[in-house]
Short mmCIF file of N, CA and C in Angstrom, two decimals:
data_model
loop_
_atom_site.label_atom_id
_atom_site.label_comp_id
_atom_site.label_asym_id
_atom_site.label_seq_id
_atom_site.Cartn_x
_atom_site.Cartn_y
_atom_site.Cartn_z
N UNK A 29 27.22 -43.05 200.73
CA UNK A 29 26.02 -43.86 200.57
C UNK A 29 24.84 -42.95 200.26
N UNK A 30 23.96 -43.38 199.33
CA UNK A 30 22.75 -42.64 199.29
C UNK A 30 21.87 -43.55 199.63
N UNK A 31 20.67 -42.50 200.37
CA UNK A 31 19.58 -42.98 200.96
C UNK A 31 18.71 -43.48 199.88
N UNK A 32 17.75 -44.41 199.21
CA UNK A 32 16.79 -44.45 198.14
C UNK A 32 15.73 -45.07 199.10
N UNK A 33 14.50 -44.59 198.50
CA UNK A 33 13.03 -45.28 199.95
C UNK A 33 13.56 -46.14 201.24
N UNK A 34 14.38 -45.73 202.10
CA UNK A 34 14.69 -46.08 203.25
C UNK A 34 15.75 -47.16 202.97
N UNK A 35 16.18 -47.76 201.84
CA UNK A 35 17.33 -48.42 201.48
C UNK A 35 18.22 -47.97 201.06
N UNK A 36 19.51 -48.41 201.85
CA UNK A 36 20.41 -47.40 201.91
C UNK A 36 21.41 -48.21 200.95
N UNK A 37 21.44 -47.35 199.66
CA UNK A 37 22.31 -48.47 198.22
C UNK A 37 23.88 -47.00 198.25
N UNK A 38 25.01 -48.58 197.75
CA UNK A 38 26.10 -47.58 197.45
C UNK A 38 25.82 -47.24 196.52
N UNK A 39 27.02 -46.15 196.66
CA UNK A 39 27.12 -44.75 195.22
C UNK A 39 27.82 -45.48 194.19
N UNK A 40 28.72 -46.56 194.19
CA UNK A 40 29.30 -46.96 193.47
C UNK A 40 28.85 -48.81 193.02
N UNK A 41 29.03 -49.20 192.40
CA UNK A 41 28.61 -50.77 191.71
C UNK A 41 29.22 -51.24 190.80
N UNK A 42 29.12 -52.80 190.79
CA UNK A 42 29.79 -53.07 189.09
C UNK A 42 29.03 -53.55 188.24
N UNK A 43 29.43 -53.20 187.47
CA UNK A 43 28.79 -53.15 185.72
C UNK A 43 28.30 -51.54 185.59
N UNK A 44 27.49 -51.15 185.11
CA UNK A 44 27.17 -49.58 184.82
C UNK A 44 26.29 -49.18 185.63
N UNK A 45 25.31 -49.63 186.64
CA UNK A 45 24.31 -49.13 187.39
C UNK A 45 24.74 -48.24 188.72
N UNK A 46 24.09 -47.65 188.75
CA UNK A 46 24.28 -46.68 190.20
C UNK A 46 23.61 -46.57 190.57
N UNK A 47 23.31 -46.19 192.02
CA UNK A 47 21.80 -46.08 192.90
C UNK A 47 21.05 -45.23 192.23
N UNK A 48 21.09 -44.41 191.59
CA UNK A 48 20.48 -43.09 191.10
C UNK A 48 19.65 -43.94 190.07
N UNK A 49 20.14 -45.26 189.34
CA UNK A 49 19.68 -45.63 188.41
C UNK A 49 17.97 -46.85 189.02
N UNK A 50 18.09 -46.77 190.16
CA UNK A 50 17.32 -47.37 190.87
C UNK A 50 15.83 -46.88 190.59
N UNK A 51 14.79 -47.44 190.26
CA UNK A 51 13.77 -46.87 189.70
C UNK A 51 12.12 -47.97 190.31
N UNK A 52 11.49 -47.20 191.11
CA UNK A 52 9.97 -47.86 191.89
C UNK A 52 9.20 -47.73 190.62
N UNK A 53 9.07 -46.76 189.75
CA UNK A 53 8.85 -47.20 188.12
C UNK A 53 8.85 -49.06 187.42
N UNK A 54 10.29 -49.16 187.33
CA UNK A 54 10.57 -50.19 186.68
C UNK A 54 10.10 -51.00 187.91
N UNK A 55 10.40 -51.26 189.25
CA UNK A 55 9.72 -52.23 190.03
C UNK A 55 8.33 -52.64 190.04
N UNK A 56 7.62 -51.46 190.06
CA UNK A 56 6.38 -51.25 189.33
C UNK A 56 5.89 -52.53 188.15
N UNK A 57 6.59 -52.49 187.54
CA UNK A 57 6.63 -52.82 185.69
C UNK A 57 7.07 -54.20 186.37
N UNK A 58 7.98 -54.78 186.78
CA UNK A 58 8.19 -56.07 187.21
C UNK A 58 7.05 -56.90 188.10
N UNK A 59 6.80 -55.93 188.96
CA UNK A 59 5.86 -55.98 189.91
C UNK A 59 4.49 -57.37 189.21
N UNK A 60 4.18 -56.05 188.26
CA UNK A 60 2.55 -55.96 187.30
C UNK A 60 2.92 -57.41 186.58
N UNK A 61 4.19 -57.41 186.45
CA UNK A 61 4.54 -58.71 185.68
C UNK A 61 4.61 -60.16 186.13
N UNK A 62 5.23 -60.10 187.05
CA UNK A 62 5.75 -61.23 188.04
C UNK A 62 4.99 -61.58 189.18
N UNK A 63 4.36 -60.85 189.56
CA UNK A 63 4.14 -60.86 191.27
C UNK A 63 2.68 -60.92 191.41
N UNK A 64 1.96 -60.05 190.60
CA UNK A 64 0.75 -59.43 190.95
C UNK A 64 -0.35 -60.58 191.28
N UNK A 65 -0.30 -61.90 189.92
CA UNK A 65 -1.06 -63.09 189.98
C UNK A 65 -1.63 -63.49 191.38
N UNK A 66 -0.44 -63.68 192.22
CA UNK A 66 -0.87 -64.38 193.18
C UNK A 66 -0.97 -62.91 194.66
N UNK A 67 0.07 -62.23 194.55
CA UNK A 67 0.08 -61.28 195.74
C UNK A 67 -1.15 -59.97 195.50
N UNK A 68 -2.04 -60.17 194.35
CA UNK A 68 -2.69 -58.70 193.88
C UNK A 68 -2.46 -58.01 193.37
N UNK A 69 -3.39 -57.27 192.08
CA UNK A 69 -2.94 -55.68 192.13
C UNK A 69 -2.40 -54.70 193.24
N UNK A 70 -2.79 -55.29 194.24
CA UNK A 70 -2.28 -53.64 195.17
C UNK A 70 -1.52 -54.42 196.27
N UNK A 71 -0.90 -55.51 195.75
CA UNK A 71 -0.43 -55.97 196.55
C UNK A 71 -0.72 -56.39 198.17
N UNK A 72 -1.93 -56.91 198.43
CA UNK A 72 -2.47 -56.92 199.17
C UNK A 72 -2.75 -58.83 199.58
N UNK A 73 -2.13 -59.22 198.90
CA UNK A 73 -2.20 -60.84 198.82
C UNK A 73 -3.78 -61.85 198.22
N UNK A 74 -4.32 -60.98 197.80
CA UNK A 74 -5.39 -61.40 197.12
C UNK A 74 -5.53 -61.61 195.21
N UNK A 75 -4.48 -61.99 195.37
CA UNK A 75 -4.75 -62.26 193.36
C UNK A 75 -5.34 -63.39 192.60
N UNK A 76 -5.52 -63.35 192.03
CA UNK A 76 -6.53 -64.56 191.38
C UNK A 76 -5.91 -65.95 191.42
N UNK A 77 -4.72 -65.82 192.04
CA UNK A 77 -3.75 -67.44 191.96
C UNK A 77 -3.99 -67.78 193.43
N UNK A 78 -4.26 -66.83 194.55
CA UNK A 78 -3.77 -66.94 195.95
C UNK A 78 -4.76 -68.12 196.55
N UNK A 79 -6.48 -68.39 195.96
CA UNK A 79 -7.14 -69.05 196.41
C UNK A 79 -6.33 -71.14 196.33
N UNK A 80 -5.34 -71.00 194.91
CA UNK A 80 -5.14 -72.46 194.68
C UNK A 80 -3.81 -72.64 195.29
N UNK A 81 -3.55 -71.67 196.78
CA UNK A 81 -1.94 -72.31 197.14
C UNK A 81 -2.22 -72.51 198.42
N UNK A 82 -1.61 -73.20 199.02
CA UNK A 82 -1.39 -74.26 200.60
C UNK A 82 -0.93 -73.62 201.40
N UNK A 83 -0.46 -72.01 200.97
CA UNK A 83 -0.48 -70.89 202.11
C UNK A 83 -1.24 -70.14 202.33
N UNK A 84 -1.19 -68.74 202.60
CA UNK A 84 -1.78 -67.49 202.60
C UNK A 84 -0.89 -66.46 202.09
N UNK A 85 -1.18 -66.45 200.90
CA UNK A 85 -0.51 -65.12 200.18
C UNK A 85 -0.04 -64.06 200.81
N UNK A 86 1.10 -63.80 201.41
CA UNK A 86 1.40 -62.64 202.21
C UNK A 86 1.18 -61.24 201.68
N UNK A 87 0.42 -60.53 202.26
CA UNK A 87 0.01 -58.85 202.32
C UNK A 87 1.46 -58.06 202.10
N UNK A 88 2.02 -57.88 200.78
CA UNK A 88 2.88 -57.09 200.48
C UNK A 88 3.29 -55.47 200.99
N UNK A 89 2.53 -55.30 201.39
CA UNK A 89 2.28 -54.02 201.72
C UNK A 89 2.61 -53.87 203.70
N UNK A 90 2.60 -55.07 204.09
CA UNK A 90 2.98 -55.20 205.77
C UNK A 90 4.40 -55.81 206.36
N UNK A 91 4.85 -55.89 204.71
CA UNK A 91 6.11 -56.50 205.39
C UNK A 91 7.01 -55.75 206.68
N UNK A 92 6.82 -54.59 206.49
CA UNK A 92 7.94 -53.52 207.42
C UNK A 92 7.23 -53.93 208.60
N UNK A 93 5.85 -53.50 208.62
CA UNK A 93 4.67 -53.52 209.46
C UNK A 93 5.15 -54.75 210.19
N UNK A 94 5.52 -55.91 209.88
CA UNK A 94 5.73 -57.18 210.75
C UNK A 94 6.65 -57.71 210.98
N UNK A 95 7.91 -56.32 210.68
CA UNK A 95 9.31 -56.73 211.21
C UNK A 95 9.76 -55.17 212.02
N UNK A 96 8.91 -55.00 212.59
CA UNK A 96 8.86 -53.51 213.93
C UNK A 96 9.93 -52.53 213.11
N UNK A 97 8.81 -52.54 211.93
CA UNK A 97 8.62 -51.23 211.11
C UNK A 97 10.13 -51.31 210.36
N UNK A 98 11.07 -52.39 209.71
CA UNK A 98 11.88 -52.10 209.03
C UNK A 98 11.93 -53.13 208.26
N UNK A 99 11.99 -52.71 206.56
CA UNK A 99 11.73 -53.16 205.55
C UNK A 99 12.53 -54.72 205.48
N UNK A 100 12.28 -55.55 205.40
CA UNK A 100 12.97 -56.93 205.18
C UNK A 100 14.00 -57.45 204.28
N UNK A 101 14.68 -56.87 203.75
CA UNK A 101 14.99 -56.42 201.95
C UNK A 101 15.64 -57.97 201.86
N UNK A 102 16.21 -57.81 202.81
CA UNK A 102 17.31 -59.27 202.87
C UNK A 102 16.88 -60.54 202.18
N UNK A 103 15.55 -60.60 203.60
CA UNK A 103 14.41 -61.65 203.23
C UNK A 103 13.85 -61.51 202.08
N UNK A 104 13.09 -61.15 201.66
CA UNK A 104 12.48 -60.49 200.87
C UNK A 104 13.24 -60.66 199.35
N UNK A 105 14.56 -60.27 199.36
CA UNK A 105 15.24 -60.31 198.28
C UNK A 105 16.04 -62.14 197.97
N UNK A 106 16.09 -63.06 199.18
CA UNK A 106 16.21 -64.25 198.96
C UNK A 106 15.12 -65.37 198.72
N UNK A 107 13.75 -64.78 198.83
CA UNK A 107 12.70 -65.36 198.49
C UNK A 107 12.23 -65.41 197.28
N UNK A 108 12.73 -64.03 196.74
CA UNK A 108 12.36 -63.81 195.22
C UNK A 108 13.52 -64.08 194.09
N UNK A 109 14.75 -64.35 194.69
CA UNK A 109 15.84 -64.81 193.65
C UNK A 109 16.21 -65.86 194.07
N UNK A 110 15.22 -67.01 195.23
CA UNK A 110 15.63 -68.37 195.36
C UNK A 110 16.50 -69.07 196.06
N UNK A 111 17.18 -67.77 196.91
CA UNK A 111 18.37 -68.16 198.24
C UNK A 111 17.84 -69.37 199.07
N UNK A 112 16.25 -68.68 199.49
CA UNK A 112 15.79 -69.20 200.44
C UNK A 112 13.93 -69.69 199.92
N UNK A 113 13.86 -70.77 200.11
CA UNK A 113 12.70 -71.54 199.48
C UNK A 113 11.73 -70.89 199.82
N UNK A 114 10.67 -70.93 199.72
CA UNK A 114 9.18 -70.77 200.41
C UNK A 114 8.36 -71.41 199.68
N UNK A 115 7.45 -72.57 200.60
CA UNK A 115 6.38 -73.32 200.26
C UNK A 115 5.04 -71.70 199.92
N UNK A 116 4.77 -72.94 198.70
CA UNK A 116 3.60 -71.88 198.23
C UNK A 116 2.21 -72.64 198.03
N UNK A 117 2.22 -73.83 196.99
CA UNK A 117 1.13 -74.61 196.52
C UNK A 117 1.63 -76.21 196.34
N UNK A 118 2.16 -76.26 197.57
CA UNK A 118 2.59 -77.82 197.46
C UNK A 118 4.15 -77.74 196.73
N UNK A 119 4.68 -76.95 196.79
CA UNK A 119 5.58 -76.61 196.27
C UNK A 119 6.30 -75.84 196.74
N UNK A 120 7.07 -74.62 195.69
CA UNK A 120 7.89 -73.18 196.43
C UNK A 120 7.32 -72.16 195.27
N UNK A 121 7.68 -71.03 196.42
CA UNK A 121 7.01 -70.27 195.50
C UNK A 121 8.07 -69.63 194.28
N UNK A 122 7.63 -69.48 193.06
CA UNK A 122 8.46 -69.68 191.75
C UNK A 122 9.44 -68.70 192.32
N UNK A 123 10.61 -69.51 191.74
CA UNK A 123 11.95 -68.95 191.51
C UNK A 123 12.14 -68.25 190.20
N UNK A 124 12.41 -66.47 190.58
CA UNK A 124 12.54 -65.61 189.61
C UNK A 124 14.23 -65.19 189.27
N UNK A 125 15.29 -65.73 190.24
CA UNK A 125 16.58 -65.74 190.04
C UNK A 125 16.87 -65.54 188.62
N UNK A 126 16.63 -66.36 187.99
CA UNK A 126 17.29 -66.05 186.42
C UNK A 126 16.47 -64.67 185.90
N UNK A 127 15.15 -64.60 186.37
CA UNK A 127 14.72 -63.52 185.81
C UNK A 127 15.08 -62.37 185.85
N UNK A 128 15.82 -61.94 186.51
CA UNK A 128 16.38 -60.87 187.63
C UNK A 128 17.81 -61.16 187.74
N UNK A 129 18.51 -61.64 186.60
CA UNK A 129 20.06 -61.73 186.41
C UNK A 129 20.24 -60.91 185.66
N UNK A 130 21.64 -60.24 185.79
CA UNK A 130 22.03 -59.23 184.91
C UNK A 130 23.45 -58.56 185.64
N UNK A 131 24.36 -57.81 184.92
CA UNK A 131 25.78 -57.70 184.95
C UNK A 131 25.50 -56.38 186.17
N UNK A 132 24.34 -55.66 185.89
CA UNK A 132 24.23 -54.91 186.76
C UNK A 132 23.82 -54.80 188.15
N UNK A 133 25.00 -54.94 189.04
CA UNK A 133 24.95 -55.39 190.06
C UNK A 133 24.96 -53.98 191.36
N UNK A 134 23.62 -53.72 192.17
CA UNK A 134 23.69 -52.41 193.07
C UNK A 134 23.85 -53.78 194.50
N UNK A 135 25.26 -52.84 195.49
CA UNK A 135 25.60 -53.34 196.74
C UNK A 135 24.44 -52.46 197.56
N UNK A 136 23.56 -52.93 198.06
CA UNK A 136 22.70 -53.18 199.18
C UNK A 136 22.78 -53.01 200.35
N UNK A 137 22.82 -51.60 201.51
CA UNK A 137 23.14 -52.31 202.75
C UNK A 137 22.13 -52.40 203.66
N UNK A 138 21.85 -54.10 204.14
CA UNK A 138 21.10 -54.50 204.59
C UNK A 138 20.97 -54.22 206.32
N UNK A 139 19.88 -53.76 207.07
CA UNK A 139 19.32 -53.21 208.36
C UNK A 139 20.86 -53.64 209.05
N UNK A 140 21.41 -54.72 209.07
CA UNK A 140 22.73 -54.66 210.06
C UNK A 140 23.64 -54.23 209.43
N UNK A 141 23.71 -53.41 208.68
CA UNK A 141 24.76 -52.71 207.96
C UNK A 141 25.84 -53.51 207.04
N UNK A 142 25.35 -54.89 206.81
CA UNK A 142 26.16 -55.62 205.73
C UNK A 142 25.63 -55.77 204.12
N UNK A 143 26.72 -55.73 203.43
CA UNK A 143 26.02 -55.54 201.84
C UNK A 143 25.77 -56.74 201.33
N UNK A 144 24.62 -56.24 200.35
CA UNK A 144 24.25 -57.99 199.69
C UNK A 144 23.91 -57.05 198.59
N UNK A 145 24.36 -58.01 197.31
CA UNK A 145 24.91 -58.00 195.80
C UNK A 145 23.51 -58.07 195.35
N UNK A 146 22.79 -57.38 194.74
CA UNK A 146 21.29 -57.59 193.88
C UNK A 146 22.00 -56.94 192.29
N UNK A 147 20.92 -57.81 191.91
CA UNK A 147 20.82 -57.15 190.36
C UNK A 147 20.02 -56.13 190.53
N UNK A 148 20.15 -55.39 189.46
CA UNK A 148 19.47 -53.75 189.36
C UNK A 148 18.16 -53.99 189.58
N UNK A 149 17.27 -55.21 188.41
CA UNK A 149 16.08 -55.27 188.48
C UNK A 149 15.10 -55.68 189.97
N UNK A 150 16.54 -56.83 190.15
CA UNK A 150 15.43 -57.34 191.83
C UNK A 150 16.12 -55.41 192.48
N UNK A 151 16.37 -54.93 192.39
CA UNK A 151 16.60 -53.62 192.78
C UNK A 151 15.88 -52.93 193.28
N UNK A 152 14.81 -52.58 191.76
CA UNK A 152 14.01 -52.07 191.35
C UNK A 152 12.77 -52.87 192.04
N UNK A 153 12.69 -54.15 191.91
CA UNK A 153 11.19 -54.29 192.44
C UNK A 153 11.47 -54.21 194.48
N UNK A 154 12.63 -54.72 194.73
CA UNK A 154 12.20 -54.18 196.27
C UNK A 154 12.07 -52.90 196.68
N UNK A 155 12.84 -51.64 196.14
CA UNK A 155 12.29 -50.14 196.29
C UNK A 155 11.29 -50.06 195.68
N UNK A 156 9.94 -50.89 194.76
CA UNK A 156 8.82 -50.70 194.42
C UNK A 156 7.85 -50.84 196.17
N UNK A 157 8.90 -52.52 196.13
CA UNK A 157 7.75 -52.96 197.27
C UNK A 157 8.15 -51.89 198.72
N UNK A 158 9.14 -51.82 199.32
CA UNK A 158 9.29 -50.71 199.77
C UNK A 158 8.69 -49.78 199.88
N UNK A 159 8.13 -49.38 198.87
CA UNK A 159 7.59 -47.70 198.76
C UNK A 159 6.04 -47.98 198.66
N UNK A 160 5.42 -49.20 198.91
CA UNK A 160 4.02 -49.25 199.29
C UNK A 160 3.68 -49.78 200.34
N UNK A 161 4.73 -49.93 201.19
CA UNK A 161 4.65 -50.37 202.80
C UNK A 161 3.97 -49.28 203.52
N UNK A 162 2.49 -49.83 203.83
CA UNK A 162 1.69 -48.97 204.50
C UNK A 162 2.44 -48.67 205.92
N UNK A 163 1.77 -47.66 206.69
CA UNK A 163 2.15 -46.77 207.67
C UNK A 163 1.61 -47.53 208.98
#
């Protein structure tokens, strides 16, 4: 197993990706794309969408912070590919699942040591979000 920002991804996967191929770059780039509207530039839950929704934009940056300091990936990764709903604006908050499909599949092992199947890209944006989890 290799370690990548405190997520611990196998060495091996199917389709062509490997942990090595794992990149806070490209999460980055998804990030700026997908996310930023409503959670912020700096991920801080203040983006120009957050004032018109029926929640409170969660502070990207505290997730670890509010699960006694260990990254949520699980959660985190079923909220954003649609496992698991979340009310946002009278609604849920958009389902990016198809966006984030692809053959390239990195096994995940999640805080209780069981693997969960991500595509490379949702990959890539949780070692983004990961790696700006304040201290």
């Amino acid at each position: 197993m290799q370690v990548f920002p405190g997520i611990l991804l196998a060495m091996f996967v199917t389709g062509s990706a490997l942990a090595q191929d794992i990149s806070v770059d490209s999460g980055s780039d998804l990030y700026r794309t997908y996310c930023w509207q409503c959670h912020g530039f700096e991920a801080t839950g203040d983006g120009p969408m957050a004032e018109m929704l029926a929640i409170r934009t969660p502070d990207l940056t505290k997730l670890a912070g509010e699960n006694d300091g260990v990254f949520p990936i699980d959660r985190i990764a079923e909220q954003i590919d649609g496992r698991s709903q979340l009310l946002a604006h009278g609604g849920e908050m958009p389902i990016f699942g198809a966006v984030f499909e692809t053959d390239q599949q990195i096994a995940v092992a999640l805080p209780n040591g069981q693997p969960m199947m991500l595509g490379l890209p949702l990959a890539n944006l949780l070692a983004f979000l990961e790696s700006i989890q304040a201290d």
